[in-house]
mmCIF file of C-alpha atoms and ligand atoms in Angstrom:
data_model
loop_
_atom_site.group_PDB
_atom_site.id
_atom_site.type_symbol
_atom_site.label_atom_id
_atom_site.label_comp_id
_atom_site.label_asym_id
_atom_site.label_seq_id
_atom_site.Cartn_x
_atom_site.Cartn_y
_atom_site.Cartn_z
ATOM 1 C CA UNK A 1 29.410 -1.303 0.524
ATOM 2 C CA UNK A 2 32.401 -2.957 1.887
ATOM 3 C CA UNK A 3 34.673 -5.286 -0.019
ATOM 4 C CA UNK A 4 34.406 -8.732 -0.117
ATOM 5 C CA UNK A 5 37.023 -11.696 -0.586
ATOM 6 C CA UNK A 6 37.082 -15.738 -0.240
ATOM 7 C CA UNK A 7 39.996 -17.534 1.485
ATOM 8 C CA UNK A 8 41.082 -18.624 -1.880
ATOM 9 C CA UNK A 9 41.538 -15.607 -3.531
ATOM 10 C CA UNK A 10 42.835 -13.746 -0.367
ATOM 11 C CA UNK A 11 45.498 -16.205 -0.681
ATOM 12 C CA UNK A 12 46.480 -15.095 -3.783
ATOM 13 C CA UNK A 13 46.502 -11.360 -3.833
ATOM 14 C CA UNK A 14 49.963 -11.298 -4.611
ATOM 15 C CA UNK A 15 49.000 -12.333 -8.438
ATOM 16 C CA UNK A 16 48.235 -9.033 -10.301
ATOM 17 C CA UNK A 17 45.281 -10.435 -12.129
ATOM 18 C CA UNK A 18 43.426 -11.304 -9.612
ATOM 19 C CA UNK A 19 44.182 -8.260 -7.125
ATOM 20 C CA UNK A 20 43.246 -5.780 -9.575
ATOM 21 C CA UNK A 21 39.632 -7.600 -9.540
ATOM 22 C CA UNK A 22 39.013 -6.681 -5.830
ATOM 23 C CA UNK A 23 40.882 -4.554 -4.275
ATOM 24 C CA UNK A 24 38.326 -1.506 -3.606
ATOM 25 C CA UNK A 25 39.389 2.099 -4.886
ATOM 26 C CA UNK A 26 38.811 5.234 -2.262
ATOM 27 C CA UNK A 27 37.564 6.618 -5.541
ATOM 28 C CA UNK A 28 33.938 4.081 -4.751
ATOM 29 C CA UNK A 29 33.861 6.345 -1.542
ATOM 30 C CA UNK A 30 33.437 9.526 -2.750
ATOM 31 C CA UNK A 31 30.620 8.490 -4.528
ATOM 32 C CA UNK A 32 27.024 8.859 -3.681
ATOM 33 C CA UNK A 33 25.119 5.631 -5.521
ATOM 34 C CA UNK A 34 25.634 3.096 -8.524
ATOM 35 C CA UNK A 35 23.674 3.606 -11.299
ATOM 36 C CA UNK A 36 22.209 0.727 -13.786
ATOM 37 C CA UNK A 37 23.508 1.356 -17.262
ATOM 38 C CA UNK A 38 22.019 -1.113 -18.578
ATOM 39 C CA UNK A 39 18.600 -0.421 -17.427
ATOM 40 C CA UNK A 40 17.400 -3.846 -16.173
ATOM 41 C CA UNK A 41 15.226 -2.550 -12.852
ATOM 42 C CA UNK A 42 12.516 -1.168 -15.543
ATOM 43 C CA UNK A 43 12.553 -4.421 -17.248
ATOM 44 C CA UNK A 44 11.557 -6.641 -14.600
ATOM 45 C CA UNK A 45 7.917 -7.951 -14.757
ATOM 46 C CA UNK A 46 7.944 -9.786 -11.380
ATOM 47 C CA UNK A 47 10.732 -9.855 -8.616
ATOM 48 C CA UNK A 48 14.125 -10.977 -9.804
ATOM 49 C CA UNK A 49 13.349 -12.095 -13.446
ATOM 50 C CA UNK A 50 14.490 -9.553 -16.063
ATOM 51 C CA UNK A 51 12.779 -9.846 -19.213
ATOM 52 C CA UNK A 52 14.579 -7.543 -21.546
ATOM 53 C CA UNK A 53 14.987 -9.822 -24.873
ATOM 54 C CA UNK A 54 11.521 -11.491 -26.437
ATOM 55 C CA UNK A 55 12.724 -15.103 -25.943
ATOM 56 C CA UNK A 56 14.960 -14.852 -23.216
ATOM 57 C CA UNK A 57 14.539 -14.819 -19.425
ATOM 58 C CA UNK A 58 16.990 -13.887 -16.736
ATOM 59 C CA UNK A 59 16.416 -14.718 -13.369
ATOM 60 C CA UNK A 60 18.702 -13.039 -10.178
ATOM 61 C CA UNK A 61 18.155 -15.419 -7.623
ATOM 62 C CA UNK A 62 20.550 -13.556 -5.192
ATOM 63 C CA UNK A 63 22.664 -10.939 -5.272
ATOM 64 C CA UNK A 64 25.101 -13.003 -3.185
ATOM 65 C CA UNK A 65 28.220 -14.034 -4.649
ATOM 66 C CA UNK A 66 31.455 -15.636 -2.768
ATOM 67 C CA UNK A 67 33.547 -12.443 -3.578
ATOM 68 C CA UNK A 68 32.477 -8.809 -4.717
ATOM 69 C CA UNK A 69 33.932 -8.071 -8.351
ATOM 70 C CA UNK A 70 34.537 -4.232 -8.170
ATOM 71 C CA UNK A 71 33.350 -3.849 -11.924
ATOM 72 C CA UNK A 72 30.217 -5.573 -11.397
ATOM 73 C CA UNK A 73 27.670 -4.199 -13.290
ATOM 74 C CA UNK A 74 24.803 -4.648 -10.627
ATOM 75 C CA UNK A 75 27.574 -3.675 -7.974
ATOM 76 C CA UNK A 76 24.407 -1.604 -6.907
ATOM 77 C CA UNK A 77 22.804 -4.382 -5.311
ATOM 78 C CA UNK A 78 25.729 -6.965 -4.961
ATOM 79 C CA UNK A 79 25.924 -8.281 -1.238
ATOM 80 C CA UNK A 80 22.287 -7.053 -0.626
ATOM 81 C CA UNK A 81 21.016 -9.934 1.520
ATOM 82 C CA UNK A 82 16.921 -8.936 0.977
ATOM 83 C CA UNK A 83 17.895 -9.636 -2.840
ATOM 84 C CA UNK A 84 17.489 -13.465 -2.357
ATOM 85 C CA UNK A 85 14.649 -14.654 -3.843
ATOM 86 C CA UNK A 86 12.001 -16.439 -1.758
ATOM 87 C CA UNK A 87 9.308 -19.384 -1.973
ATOM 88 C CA UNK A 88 6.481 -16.977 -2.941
ATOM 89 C CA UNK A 89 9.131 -14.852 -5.126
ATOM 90 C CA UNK A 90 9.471 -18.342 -7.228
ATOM 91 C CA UNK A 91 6.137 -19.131 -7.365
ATOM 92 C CA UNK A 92 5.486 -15.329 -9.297
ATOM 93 C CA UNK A 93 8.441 -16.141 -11.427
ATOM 94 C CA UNK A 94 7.031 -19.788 -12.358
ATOM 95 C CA UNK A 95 3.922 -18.028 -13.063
ATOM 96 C CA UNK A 96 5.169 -15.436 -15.425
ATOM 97 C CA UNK A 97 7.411 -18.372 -17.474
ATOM 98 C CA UNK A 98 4.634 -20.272 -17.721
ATOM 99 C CA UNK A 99 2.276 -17.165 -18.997
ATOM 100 C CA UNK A 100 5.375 -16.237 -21.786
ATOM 101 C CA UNK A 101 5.455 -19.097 -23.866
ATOM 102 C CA UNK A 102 7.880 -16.827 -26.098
ATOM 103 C CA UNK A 103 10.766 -17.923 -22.911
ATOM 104 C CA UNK A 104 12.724 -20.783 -24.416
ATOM 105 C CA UNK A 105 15.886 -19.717 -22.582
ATOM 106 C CA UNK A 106 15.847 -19.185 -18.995
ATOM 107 C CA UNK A 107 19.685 -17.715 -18.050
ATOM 108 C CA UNK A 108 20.274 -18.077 -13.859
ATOM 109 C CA UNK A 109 21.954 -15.586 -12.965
ATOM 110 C CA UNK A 110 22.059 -12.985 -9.744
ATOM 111 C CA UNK A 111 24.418 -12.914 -7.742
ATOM 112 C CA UNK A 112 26.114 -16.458 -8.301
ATOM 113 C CA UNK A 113 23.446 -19.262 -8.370
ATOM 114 C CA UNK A 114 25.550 -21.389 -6.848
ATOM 115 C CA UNK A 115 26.025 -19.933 -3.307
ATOM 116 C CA UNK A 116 22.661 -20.174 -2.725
ATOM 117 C CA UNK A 117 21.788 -23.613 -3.641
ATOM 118 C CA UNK A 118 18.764 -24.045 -2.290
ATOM 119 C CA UNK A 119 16.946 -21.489 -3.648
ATOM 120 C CA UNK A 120 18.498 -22.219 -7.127
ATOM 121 C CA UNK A 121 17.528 -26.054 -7.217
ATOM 122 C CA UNK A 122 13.776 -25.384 -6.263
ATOM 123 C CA UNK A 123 13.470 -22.795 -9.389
ATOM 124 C CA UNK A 124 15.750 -25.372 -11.678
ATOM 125 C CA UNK A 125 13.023 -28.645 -10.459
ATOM 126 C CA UNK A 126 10.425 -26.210 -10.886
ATOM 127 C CA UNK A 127 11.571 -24.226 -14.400
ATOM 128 C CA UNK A 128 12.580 -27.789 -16.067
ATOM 129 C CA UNK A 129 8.794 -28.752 -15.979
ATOM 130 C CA UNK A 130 7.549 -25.760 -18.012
ATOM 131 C CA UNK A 131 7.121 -27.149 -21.880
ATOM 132 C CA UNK A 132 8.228 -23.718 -23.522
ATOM 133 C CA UNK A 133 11.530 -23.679 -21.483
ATOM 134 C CA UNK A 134 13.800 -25.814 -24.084
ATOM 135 C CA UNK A 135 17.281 -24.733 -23.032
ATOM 136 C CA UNK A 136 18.522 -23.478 -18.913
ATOM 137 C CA UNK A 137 21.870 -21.646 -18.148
ATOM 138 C CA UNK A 138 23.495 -21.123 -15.077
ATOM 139 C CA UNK A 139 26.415 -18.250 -14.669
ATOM 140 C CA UNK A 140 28.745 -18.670 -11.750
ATOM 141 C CA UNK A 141 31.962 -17.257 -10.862
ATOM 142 C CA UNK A 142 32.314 -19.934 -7.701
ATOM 143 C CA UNK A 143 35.107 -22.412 -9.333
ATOM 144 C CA UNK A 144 37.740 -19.098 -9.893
ATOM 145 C CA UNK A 145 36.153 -17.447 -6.229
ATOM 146 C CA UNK A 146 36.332 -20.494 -4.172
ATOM 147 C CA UNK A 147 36.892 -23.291 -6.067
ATOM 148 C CA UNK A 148 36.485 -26.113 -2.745
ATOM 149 C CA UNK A 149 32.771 -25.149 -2.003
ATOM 150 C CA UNK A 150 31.830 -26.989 -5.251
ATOM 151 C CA UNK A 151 32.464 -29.927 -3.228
ATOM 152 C CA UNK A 152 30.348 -28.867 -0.035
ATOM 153 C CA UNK A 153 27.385 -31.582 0.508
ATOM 154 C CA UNK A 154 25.209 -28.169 -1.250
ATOM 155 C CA UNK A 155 26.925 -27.981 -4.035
ATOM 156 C CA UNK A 156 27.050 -31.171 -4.711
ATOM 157 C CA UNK A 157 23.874 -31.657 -4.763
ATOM 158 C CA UNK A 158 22.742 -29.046 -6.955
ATOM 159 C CA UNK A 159 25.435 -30.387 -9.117
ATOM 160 C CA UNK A 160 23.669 -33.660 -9.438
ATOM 161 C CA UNK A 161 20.392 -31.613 -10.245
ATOM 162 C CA UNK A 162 21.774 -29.782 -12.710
ATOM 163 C CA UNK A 163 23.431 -33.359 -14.193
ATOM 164 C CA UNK A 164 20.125 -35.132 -14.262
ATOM 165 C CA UNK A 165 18.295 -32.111 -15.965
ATOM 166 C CA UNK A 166 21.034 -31.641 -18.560
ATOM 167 C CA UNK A 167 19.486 -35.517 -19.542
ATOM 168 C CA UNK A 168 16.321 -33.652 -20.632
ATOM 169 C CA UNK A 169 17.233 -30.251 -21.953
ATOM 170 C CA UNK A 170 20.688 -28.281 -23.057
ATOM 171 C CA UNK A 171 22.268 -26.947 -19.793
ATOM 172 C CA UNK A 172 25.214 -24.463 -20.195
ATOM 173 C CA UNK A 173 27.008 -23.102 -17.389
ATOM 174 C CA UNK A 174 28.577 -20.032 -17.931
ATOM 175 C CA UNK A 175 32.012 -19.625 -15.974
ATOM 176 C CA UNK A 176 32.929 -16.216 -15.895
ATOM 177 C CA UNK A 177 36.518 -15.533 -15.958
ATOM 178 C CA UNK A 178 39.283 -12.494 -16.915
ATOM 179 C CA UNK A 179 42.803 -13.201 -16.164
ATOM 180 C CA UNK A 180 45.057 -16.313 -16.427
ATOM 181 C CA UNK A 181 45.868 -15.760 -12.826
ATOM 182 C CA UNK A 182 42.407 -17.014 -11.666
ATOM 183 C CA UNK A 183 43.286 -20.550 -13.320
ATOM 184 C CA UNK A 184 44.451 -21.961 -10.273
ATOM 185 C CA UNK A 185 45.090 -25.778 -10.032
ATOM 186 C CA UNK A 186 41.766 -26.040 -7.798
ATOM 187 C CA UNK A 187 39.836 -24.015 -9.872
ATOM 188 C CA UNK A 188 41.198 -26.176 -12.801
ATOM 189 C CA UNK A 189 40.539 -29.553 -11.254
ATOM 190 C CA UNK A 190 36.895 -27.856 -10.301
ATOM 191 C CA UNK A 191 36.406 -27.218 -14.418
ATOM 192 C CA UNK A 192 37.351 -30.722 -15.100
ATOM 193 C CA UNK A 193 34.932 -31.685 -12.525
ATOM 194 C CA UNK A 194 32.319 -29.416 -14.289
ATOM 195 C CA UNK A 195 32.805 -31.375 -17.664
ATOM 196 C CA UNK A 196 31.983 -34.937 -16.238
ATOM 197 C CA UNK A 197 28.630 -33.609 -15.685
ATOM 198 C CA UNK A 198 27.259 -33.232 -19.010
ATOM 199 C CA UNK A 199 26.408 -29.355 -19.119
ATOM 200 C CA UNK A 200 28.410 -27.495 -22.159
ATOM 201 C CA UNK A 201 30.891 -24.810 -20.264
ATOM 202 C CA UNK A 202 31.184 -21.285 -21.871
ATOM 203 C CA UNK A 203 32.836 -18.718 -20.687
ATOM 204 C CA UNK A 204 32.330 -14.697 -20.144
ATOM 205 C CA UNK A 205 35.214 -12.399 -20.078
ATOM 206 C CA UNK A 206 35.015 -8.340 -19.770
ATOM 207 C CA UNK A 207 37.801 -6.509 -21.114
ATOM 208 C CA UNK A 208 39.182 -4.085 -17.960
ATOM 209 C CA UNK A 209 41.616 -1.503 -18.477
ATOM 210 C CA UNK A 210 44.435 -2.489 -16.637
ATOM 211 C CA UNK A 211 44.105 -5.922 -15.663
ATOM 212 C CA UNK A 212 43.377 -7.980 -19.178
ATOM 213 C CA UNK A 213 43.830 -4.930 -21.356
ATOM 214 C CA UNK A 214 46.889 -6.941 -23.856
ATOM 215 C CA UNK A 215 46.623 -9.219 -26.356
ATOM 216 C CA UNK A 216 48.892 -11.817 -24.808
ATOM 217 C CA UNK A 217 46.988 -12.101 -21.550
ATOM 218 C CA UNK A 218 43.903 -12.839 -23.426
ATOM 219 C CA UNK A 219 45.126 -14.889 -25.981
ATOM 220 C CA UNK A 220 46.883 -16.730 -22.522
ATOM 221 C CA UNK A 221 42.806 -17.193 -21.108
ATOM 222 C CA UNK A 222 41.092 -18.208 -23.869
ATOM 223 C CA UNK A 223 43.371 -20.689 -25.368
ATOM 224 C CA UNK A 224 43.918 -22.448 -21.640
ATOM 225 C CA UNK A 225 39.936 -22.409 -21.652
ATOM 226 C CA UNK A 226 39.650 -23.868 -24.805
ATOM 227 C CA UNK A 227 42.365 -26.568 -23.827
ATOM 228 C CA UNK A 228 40.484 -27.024 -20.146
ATOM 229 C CA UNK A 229 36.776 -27.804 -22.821
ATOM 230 C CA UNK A 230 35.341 -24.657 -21.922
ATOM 231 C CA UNK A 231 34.238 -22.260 -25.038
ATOM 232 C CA UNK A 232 34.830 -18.489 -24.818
ATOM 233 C CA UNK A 233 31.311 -17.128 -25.558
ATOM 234 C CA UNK A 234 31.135 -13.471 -24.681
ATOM 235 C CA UNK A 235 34.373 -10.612 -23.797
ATOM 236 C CA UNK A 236 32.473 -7.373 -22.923
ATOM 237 C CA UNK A 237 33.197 -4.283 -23.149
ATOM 238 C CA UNK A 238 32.818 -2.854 -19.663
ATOM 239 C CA UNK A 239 29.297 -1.564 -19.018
ATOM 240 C CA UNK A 240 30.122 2.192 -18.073
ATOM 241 C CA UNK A 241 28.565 2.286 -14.020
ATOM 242 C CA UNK A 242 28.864 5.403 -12.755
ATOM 243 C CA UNK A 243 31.816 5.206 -10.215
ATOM 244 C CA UNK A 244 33.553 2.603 -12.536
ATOM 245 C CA UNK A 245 35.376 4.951 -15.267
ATOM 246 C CA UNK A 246 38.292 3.153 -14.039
ATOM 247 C CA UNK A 247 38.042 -0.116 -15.705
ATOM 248 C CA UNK A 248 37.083 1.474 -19.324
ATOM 249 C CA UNK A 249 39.308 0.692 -22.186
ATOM 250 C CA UNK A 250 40.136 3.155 -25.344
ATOM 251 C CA UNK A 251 37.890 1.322 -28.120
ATOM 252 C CA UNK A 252 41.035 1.737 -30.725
ATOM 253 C CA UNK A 253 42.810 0.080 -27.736
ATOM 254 C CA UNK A 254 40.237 -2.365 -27.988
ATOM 255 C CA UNK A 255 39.912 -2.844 -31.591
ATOM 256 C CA UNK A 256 43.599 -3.977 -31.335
ATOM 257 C CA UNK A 257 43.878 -6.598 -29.308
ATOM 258 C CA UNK A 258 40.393 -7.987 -30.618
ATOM 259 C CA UNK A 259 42.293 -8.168 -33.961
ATOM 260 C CA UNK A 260 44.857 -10.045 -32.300
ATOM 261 C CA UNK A 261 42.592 -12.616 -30.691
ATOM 262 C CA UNK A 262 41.069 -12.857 -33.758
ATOM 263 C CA UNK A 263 44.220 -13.801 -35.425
ATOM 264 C CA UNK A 264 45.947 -15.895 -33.177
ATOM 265 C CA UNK A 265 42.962 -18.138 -31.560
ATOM 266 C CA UNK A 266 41.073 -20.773 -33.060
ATOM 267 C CA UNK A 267 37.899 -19.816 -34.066
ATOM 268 C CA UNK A 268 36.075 -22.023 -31.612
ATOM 269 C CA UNK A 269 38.658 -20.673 -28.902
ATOM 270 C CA UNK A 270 37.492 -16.545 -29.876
ATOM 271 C CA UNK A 271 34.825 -14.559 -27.698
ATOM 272 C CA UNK A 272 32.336 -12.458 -29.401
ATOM 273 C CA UNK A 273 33.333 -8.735 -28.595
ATOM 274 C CA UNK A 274 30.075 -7.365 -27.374
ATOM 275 C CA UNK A 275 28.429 -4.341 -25.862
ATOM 276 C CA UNK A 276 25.057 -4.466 -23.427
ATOM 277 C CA UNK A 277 22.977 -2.157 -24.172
ATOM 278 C CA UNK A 278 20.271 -0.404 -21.932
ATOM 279 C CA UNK A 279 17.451 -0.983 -24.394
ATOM 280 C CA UNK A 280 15.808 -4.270 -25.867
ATOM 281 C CA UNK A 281 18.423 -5.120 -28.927
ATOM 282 C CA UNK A 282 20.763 -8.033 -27.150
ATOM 283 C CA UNK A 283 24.188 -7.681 -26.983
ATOM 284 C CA UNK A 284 25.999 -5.858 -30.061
ATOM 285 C CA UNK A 285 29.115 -7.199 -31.640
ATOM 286 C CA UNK A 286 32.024 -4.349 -31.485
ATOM 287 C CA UNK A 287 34.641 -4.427 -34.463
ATOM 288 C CA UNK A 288 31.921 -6.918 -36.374
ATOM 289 C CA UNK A 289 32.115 -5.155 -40.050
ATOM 290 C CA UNK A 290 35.932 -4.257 -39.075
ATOM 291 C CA UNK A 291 38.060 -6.348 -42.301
ATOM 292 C CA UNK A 292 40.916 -6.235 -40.460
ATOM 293 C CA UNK A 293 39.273 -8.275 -36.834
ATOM 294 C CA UNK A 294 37.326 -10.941 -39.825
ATOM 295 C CA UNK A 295 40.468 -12.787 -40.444
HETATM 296 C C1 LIG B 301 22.842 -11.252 -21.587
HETATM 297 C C2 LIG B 301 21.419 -11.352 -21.286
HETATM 298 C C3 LIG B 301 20.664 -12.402 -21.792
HETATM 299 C C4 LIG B 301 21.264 -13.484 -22.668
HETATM 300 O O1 LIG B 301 21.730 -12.958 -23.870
HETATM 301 P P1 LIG B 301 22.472 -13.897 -24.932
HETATM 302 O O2 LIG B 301 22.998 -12.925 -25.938
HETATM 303 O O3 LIG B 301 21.440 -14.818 -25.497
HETATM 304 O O4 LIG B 301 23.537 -14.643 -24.215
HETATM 305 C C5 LIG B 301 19.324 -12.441 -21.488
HETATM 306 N N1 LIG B 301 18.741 -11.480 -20.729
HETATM 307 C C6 LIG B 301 19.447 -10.447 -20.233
HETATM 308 C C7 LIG B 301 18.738 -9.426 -19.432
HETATM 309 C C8 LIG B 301 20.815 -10.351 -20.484
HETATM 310 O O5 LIG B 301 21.509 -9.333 -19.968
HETATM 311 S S1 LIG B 302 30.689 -12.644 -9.330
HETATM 312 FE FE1 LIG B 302 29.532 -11.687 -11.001
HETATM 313 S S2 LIG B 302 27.656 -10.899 -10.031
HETATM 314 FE FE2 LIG B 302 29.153 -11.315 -8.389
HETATM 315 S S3 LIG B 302 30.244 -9.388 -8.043
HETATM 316 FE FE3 LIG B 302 31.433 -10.570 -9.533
HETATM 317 S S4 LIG B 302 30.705 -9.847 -11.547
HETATM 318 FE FE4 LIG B 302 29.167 -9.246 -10.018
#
């Protein structure tokens, strides 16, 4: 599949941090397919909703997203146009929330929800009427990819969606981020705009060998997150795709500069070190029982 970059970032290639992100390796062409490491095809009941924890839901409404992250973990599918979920694929999904009471948490997800707006408001009017449904989650990447199409008509209006249903239930959107160098001033002032519209912002991180393999650069991110409101929720370790040995970091490596974040971040400004797993567990903490990352 071929690369893919937004104007924004494009313009910015000459910061390391966010090169390293995108730029393709001839290494992806030798290779015959992308695996799924964390097994999530086998765990989806209907068409785009994974259902892999007992009280959790996530739904891919797309695989779209404004740029293609080489370390994506469904970089199997990414950019797949068929991906995006239709009418009757909603309806299923609707169905199947409403027949799982056990779904309190409904994570939207793909892809990035928020380049396909349309499709993402009809399942957010429709998933906010479901009783069992207390708490709704959106992941994007959009305000570091291209952070002026949060202020396309779209956009905006999912926005104001997502604003009026955050009056009825908890709505977090999760801003994934991995280098300082994506904090541009746009994509700041589009996190500031974020926080006037009462959803709680967390952040994901994933810890790739070198581009945000040392301490500093992380302790940089998180504390400039914690300063812009957002909350660093999750650094993974990189899910091992086939194709992507590239990005791994040494876990002793990695058990050092989590000690370091540990130590030098305010508790509320530290990500949970975490590994996916292919089977139905949740994410593990890495370094958990470790005395020397509890300080
Ligand atoms: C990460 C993930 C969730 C949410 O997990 P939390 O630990 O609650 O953030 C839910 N479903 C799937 C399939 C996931 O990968
Ligand atoms: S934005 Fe997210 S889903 Fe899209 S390519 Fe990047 S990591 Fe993958």
């Amino acid at each position: 599949m071929k690369g893919r970059i937004t104007p924004h970032l494009r313009a910015r290639l000459d910061r390391p941090g966010i090169a390293a992100q995108y730029v393709r390796s001839p290494l992806e062409d030798a290779l015959p397919a992308f695996d799924d490491p964390l097994m999530e095809d086998s765990h989806e009941p209907v068409r785009g909703l994974v259902h892999k924890y007992p009280n959790r839901a996530l739904v891919k409404v797309s695989y779209r997203c404004a740029a293609h992250c080489r370390f994506c973990t469904r970089i199997r599918q990414i950019g797949d146009p068929a991906g995006t979920l239709k009418p009757a694929d909603a309806k299923l999904l609707i169905r199947y929330l409403e027949a799982h009471p056990e779904i309190d948490d409904v994570i939207l997800s793909g892809g990035d929800p928020l380049v396909t707006p349309a499709m993402t408001a009809l399942l957010i009017r429709r998933i906010r009427e479901i009783p069992s449904v207390k708490v709704l989650r959106i992941g994007t990447r959009l305000p570091l990819q291209e952070p002026d199409a949060l202020n396309k008509k779209p956009q905006i209006a999912l926005l104001d969606l997502i604003e009026e249903t955050a009056t009825r239930l908890p709505f977090h959107v999760l801003l994934h981020i991995n280098h300082p160098d994506e904090l541009t001033d746009a994509s700041r002032e589009a996190i500031r705009m974020l926080r006037t519209r009462r959803v709680t912002l967390l952040s994901q991180s994933v810890l790739l060998r070198a581009i945000n393999d040392e301490a500093d650069t992380l302790i940089d991110l998180f504390r400039e997150l914690y300063h812009l409101g957002v909350i660093p929720y999750y650094l993974y370790r990189c899910d091992a795709v086939r194709g992507l040995e590239r990005f791994l970091v040494d876990p002793e490596r990695e058990r050092s500069i989590y000690r370091s974040l540990r130590a030098s971040l305010s508790g509320i400004a530290c990500p949970l070190l975490v590994e996916d797993q292919a089977g139905g567990y949740g994410k593990q903490p890495l370094w958990d029982s470790d005395p020397s990352c509890a300080s």
